Coordinates of C-alpha atoms and ligand atoms in Angstrom, one line a residue:
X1 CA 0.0 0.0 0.0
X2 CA 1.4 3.4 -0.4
X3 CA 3.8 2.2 -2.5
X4 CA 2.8 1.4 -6.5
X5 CA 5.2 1.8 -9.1
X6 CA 5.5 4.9 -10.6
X7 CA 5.2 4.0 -14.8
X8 CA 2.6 4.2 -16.2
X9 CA 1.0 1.0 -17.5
X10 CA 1.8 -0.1 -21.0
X11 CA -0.8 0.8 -23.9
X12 CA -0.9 -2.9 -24.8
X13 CA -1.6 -4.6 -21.4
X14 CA -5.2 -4.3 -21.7
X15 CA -7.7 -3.3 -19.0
X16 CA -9.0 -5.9 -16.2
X17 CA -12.0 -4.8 -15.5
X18 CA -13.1 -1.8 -18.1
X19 CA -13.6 -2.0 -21.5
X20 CA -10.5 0.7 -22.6
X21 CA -8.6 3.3 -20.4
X22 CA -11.0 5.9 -21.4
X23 CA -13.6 8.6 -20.0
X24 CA -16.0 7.1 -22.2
X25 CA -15.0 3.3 -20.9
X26 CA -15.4 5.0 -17.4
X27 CA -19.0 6.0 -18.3
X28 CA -20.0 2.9 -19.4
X29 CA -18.7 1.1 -16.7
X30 CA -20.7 3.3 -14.6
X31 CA -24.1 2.8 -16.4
X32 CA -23.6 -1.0 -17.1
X33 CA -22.6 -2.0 -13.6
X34 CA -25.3 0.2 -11.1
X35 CA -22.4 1.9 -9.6
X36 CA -22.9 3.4 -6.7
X37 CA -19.6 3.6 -4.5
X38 CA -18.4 6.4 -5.9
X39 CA -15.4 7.9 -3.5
X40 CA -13.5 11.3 -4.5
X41 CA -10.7 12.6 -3.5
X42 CA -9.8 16.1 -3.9
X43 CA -7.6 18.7 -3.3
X44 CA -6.2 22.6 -3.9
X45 CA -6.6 22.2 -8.0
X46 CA -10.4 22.2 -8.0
X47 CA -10.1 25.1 -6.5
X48 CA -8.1 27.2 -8.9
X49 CA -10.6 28.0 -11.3
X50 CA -12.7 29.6 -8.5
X51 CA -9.4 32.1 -7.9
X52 CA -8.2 29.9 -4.9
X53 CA -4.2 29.4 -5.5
X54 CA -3.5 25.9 -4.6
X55 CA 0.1 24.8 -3.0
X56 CA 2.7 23.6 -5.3
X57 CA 1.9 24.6 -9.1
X58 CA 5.2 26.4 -10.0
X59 CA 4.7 30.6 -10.4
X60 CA 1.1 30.7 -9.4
X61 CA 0.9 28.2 -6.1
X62 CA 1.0 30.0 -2.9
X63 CA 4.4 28.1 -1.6
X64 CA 6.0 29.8 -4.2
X65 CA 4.6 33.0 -3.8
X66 CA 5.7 32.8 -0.1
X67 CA 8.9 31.6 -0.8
X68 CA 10.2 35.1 -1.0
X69 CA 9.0 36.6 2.0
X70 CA 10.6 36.0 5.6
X71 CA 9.5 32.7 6.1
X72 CA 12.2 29.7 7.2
X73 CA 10.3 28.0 4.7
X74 CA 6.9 28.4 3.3
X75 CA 4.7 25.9 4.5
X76 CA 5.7 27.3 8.1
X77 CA 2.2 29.4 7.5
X78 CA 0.4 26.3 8.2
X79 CA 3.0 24.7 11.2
X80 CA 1.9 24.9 14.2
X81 CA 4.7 25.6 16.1
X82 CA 5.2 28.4 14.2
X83 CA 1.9 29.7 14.3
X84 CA 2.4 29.9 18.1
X85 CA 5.0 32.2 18.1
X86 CA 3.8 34.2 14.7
X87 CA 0.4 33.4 14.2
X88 CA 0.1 37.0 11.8
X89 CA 1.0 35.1 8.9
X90 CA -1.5 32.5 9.0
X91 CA -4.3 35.2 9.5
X92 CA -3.3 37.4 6.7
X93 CA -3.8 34.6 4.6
X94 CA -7.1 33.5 6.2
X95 CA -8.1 37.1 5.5
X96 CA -7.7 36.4 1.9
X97 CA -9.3 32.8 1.7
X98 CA -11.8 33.2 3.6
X99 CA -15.1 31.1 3.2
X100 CA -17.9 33.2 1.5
X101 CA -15.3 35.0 -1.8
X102 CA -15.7 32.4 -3.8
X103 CA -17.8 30.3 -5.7
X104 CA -18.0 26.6 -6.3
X105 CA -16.1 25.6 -9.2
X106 CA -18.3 23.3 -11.8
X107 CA -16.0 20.6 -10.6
X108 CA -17.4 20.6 -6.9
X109 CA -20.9 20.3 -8.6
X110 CA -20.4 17.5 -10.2
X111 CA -19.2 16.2 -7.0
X112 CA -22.5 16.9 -5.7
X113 CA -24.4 15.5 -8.4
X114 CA -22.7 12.7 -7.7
X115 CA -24.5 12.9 -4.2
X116 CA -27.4 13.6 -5.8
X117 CA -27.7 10.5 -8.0
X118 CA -27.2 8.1 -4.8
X119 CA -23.6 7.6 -6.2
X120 CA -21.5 9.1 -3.8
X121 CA -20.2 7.1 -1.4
X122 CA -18.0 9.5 0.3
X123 CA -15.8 12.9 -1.1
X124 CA -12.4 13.1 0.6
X125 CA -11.1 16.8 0.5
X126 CA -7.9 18.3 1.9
X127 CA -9.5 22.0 1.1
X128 CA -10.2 24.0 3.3
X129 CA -12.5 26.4 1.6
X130 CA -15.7 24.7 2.2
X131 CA -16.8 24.7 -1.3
X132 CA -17.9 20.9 -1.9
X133 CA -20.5 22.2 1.2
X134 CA -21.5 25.2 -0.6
X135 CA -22.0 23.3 -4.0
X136 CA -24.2 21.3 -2.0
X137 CA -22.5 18.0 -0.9
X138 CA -24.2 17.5 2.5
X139 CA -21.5 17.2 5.6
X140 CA -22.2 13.4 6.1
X141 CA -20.7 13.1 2.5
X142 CA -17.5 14.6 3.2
X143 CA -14.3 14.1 4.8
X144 CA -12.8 17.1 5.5
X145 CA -9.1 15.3 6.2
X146 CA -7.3 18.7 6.7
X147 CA -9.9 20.5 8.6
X148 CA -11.9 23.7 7.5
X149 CA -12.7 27.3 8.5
X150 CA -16.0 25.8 9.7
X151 CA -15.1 26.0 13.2
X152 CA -12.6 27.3 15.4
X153 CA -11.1 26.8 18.6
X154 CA -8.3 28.0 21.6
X155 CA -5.1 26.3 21.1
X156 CA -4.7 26.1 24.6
X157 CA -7.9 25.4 26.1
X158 CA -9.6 24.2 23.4
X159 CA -12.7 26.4 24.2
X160 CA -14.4 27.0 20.8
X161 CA -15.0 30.3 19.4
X162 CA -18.1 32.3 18.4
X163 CA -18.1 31.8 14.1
X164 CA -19.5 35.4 14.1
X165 CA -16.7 37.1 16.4
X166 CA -14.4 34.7 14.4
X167 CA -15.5 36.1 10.8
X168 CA -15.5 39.4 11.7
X169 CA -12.1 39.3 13.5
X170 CA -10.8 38.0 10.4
X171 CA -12.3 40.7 8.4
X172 CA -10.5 43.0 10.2
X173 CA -7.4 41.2 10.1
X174 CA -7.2 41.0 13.6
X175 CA -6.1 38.0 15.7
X176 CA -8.3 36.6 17.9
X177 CA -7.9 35.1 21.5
X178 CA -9.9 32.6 23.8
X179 CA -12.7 34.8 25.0
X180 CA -12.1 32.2 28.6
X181 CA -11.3 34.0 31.7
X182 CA -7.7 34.2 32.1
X183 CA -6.8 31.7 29.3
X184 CA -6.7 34.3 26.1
X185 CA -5.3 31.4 24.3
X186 CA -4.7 32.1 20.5
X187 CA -7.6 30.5 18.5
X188 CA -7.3 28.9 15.4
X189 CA -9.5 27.5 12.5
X190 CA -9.8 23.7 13.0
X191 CA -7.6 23.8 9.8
X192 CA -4.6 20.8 10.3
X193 CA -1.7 22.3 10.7
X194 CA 1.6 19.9 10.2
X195 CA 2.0 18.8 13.5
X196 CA -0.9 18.3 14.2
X197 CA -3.5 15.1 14.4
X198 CA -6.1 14.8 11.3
X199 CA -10.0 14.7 12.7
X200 CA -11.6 11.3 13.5
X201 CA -13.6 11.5 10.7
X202 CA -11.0 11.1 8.5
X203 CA -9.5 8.1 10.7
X204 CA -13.1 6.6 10.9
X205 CA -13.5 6.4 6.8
X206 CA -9.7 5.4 6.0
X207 CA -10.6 2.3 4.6
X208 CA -13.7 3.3 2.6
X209 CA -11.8 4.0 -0.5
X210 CA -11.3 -0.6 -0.2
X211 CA -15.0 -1.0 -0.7
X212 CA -15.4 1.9 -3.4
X213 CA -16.9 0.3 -7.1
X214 CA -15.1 3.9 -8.5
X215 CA -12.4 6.0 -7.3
X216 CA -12.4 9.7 -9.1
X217 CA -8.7 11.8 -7.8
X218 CA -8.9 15.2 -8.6
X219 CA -6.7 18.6 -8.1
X220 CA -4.0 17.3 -5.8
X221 CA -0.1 16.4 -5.8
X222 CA -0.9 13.4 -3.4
X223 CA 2.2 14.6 -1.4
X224 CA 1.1 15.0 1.8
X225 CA 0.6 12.1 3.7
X226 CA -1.9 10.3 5.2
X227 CA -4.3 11.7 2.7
X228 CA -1.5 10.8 -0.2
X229 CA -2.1 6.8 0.0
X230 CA -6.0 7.0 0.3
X231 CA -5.9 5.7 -3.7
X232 CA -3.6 3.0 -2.7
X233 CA -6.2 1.5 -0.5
X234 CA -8.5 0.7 -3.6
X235 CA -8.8 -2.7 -4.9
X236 CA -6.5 -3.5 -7.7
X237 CA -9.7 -4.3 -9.4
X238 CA -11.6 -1.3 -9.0
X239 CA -11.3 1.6 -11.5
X240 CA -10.0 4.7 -10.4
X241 CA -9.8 7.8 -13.0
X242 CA -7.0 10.9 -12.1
X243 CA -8.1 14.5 -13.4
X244 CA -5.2 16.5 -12.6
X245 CA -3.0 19.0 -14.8
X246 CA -0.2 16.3 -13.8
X247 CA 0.3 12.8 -13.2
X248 CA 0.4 11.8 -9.7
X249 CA 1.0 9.3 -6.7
X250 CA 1.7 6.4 -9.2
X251 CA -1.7 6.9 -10.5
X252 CA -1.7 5.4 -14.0
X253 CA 0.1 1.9 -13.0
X254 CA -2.8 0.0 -12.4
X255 CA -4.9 -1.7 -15.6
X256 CA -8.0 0.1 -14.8
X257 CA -6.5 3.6 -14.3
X258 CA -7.2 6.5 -16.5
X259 CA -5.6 9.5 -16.6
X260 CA -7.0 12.6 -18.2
X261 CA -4.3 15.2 -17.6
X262 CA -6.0 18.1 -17.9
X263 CA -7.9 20.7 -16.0
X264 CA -10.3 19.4 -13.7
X265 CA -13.1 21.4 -14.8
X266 CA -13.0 20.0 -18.2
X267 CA -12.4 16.6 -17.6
X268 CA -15.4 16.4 -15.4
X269 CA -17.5 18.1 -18.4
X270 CA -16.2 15.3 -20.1
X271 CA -16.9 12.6 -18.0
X272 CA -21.0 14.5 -17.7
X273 CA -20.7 14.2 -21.5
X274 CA -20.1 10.5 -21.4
X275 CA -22.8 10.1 -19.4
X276 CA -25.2 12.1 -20.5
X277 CA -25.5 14.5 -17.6
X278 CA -24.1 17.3 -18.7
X279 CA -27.4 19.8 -19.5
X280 CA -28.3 18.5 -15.3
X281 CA -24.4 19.0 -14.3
X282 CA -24.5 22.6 -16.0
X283 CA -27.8 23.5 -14.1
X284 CA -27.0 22.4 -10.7
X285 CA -23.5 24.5 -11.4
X286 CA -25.7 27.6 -12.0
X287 CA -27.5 27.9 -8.5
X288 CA -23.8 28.5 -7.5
X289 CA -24.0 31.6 -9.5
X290 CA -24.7 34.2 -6.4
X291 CA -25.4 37.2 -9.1
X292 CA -25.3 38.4 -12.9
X293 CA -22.3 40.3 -11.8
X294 CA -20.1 37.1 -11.5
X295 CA -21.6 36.1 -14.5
X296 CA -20.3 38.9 -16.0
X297 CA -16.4 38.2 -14.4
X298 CA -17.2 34.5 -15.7
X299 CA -17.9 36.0 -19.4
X300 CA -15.0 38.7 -19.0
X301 CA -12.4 38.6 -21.9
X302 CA -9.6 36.5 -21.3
X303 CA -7.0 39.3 -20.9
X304 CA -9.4 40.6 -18.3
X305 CA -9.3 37.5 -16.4
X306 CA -5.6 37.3 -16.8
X307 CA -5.2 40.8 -15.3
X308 CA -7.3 40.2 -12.2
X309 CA -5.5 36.7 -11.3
X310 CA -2.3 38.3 -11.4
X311 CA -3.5 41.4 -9.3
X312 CA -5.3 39.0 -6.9
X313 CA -1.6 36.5 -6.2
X314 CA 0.0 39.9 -6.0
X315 CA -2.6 41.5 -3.3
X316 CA -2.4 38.0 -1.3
X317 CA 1.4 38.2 -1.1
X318 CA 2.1 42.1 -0.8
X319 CA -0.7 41.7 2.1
X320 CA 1.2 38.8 3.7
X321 CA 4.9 40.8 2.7
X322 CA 2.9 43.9 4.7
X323 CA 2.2 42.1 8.1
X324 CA 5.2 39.4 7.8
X325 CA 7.9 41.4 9.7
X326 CA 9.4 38.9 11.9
X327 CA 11.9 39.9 13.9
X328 CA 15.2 38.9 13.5
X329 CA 15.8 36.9 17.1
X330 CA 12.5 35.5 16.2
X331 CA 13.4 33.8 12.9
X332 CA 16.8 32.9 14.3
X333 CA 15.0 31.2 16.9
X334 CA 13.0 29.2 14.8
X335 CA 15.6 28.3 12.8
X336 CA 17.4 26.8 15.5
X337 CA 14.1 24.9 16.8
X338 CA 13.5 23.9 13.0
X339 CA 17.4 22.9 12.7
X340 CA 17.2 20.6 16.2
X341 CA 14.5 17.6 15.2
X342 CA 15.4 14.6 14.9
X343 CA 13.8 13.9 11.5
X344 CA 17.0 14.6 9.3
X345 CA 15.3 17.5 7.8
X346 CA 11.8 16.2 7.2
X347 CA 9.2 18.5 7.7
X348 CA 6.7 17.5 11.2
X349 CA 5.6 13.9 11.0
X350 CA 3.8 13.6 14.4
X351 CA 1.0 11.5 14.7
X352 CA -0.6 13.7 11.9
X353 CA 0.6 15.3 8.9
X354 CA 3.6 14.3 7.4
X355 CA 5.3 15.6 4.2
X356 CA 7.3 13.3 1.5
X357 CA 9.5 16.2 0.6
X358 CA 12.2 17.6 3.2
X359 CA 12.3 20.9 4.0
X360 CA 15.8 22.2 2.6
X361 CA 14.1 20.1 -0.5
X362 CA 11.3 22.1 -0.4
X363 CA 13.2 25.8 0.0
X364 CA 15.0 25.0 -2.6
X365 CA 12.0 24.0 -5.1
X366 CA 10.2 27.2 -4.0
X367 CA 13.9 29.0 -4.5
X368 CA 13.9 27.9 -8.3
X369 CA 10.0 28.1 -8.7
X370 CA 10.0 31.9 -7.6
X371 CA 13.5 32.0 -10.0
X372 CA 11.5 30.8 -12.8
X373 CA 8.7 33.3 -11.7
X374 CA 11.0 36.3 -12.5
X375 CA 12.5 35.0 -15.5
X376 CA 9.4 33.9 -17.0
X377 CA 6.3 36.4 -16.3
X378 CA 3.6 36.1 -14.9
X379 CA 1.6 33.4 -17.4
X380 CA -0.7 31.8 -15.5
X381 CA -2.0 29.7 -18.8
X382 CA -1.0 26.4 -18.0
X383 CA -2.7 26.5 -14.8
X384 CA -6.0 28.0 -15.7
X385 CA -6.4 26.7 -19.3
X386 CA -9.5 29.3 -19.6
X387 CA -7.1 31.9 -19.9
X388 CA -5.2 30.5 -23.1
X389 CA -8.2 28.9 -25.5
X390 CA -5.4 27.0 -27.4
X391 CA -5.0 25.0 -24.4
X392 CA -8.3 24.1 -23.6
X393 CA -8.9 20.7 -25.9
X394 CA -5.4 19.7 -25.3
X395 CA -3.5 17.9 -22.3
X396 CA -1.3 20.6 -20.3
X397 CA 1.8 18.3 -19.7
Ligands
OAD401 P1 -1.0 21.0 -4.3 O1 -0.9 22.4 -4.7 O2 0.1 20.3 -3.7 O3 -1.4 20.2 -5.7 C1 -2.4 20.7 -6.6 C2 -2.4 19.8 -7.8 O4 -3.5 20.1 -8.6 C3 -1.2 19.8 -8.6 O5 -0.9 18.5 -9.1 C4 -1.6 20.7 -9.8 O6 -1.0 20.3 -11.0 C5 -3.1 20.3 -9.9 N1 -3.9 21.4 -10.5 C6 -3.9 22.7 -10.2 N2 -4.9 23.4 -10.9 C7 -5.6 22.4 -11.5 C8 -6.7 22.4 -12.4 N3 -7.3 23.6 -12.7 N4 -7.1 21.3 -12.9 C9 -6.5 20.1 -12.6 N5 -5.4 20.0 -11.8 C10 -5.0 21.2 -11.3 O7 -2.4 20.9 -3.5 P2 -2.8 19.7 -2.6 O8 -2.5 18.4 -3.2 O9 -4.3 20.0 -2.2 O10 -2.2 21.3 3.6 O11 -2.0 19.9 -1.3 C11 -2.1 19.1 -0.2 C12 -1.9 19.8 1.1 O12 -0.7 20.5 1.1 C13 -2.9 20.9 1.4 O13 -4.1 20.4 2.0 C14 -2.2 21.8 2.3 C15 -0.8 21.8 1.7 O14 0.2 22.0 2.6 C16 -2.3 22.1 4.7 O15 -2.4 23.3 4.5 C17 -2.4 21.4 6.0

């Protein structure tokens, strides 16, 4: 488990239990065989077309785009040991990302329609914007495995805090402490930080993914782990389809994998095609649409749309740049705190989260990604396809 082989499986072995290692195949499998075990697992790339940077795409993820501000490294927004002593980062980001900005990519729909048909058997998601909730998938659906703004809570105490004094607090980029008599704990978003624990909820449906008749992985690296080897614990039998701009977590070695490598957005309109649910997966995206004016962003010119997503990476790191003054003794300490575990350089693998990539690994990815940033502009193209129509039919790697 955990552990597949990376190559892809040759064109000539042929498929166990589909018909080809198609989206069409897929459909028909679906139809012919009642299925009705669907389980998804998402992450950060069915986001991006709502405007929500995910992690790791080079020039436009948000790693990168932290990379160049104080951090010791950039995932040390979302560590909890830093957050302790510097929580100011974290918040400026939750100020931008926010639930309630954005709106439900036609990805997340189809995730609900999924729900909708009685196919769904569960939706694993390591966002943490709450859109699959706001597209409709009801909360019994999903596994949130990395937490969510939902809820919020003293780190110290573990009181939990009021969502309206939380939302507004946020608003005003403020930091907010356990309202408990002489605790005044800092409280956090029960988001997972690394280092910390993932909910029960994910524990309690681990092994869901061994009973699935489907398996759909969309929008994520599968690098951080436990959430990474969920597709692992399919059955070798089972089909399981990747919809990602890149091939991921040995997805593609198994005889019933099929990898559309493309954006997700259009390769579920794809799959809907294949079906025949696209008119129903287009309407239930609609009732997402909160007014004609986002209609109007939707329909705005592709320069336009160019223009805003740079502005909007550029107002989420010159925010973060504008608040992110550590002080020196500060990051000096934490360096020396970071430098002192014992995991040769891994990032925090308690019982929770744990990363496959070290962290001098990772600094120096985000080094070269923010390199490549300067020399190369800012085309954002190959990671929202919308914005370069050549791109749209075609695989992006
Ligand atoms: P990543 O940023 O690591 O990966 C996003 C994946 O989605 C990449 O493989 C992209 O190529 C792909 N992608 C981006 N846009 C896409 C699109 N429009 N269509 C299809 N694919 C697209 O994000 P995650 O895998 O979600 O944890 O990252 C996992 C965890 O790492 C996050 O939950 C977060 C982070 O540290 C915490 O914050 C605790």
């Amino acid at each position: 488990m955990g552990n597949e082989a990376s190559t892809p499986v040759s064109e000539d072995v042929p498929p166990i239990t589909l018909t080809a290692r198609t989206v069409e195949a897929v459909a028909d499998y679906i139809k012919k065989n009642n299925v009705k075990r669907i389980v998804v697992m998402t992450g950060a790339g069915i986001s991006t077309s709502a405007g929500i940077p995910d992690f790791r795409s080079p020039n436009t993820g948000l790693y990168a785009n932290l990379a160049r501000l104080n951090l010791p490294y950039a995932e040390a927004v979302f560590d909890i040991s830093y957050f302790r002593n510097n929580p100011r980062p974290f918040y400026e980001l939750a100020h931008e990302l926010y639930p309630g900005k954005y709106r439900p990519t036609v990805t997340h729909s189809f995730i609900s329609l999924l729900n909708k048909k009685g196919m769904l058997l569960k939706a694993f998601t390591q966002n943490i914007d709450c859109l699959e909730r706001e597209a409709g998938v009801p909360g019994d659906k999903l596994v949130e495995a990395h937490g969510s703004f939902a809820t919020q809570r003293c780190i110290d105490c573990g009181t939990e805090f009021p969502d309206d004094r939380m939302k507004d607090t946020v608003a005003i980029k403020e930091i907010p402490y356990c309202e408990r008599t002489r605790c005044e704990g800092l409280v956090k978003p029960d988001i997972v930080f690394f280092g910390e624990a993932l909910p029960e909820s994910f524990h309690r449906s681990r092994s869901l993914p061994a009973s699935a008749d489907l398996a759909i992985v969309m929008g994520t690296s599968l690098t951080v782990q436990p959430f990474a080897s969920l597709p692992s614990f399919v059955r070798e039998e089972t089909p399981r389809i990747l919809i990602n701009l890149e091939r991921v977590g040995g997805l593609g070695s198994r005889a019933d994998d099929v990898l559309l490598l493309e954006d997700c957005d259009s390769g579920v309109r794809k799959l809907a095609d294949a079906l025949g649910w696209r008119d129903e997966l287009e309407e239930l995206w609609e009732t997402t649409n909160p007014s004609r004016s986002e209609r109007k962003k939707q329909e705005a010119k592709p320069k336009d749309k160019q223009a805003d997503l740079d502005a909007r990476i550029e107002e989420l790191t010159r925010g973060v740049d504008k608040t992110l003054k550590l002080s020196e003794d500060h990051q000096r300490q934490f360096e020396k705190d970071f430098a002192k575990r014992p995991d040769t350089g891994k990032l925090d693998v308690p019982a929770g989260l744990a990363k496959s990539v070290t962290a001098a690994e990772h600094k120096k990815q985000s080094e070269g990604e923010v390199n490549d940033r300067k020399s190369n502009g800012s085309d954002l193209s190959h990671i929202y396809p919308h914005l370069d129509s050549k791109s749209v039919d075609k695989p992006s790697l």
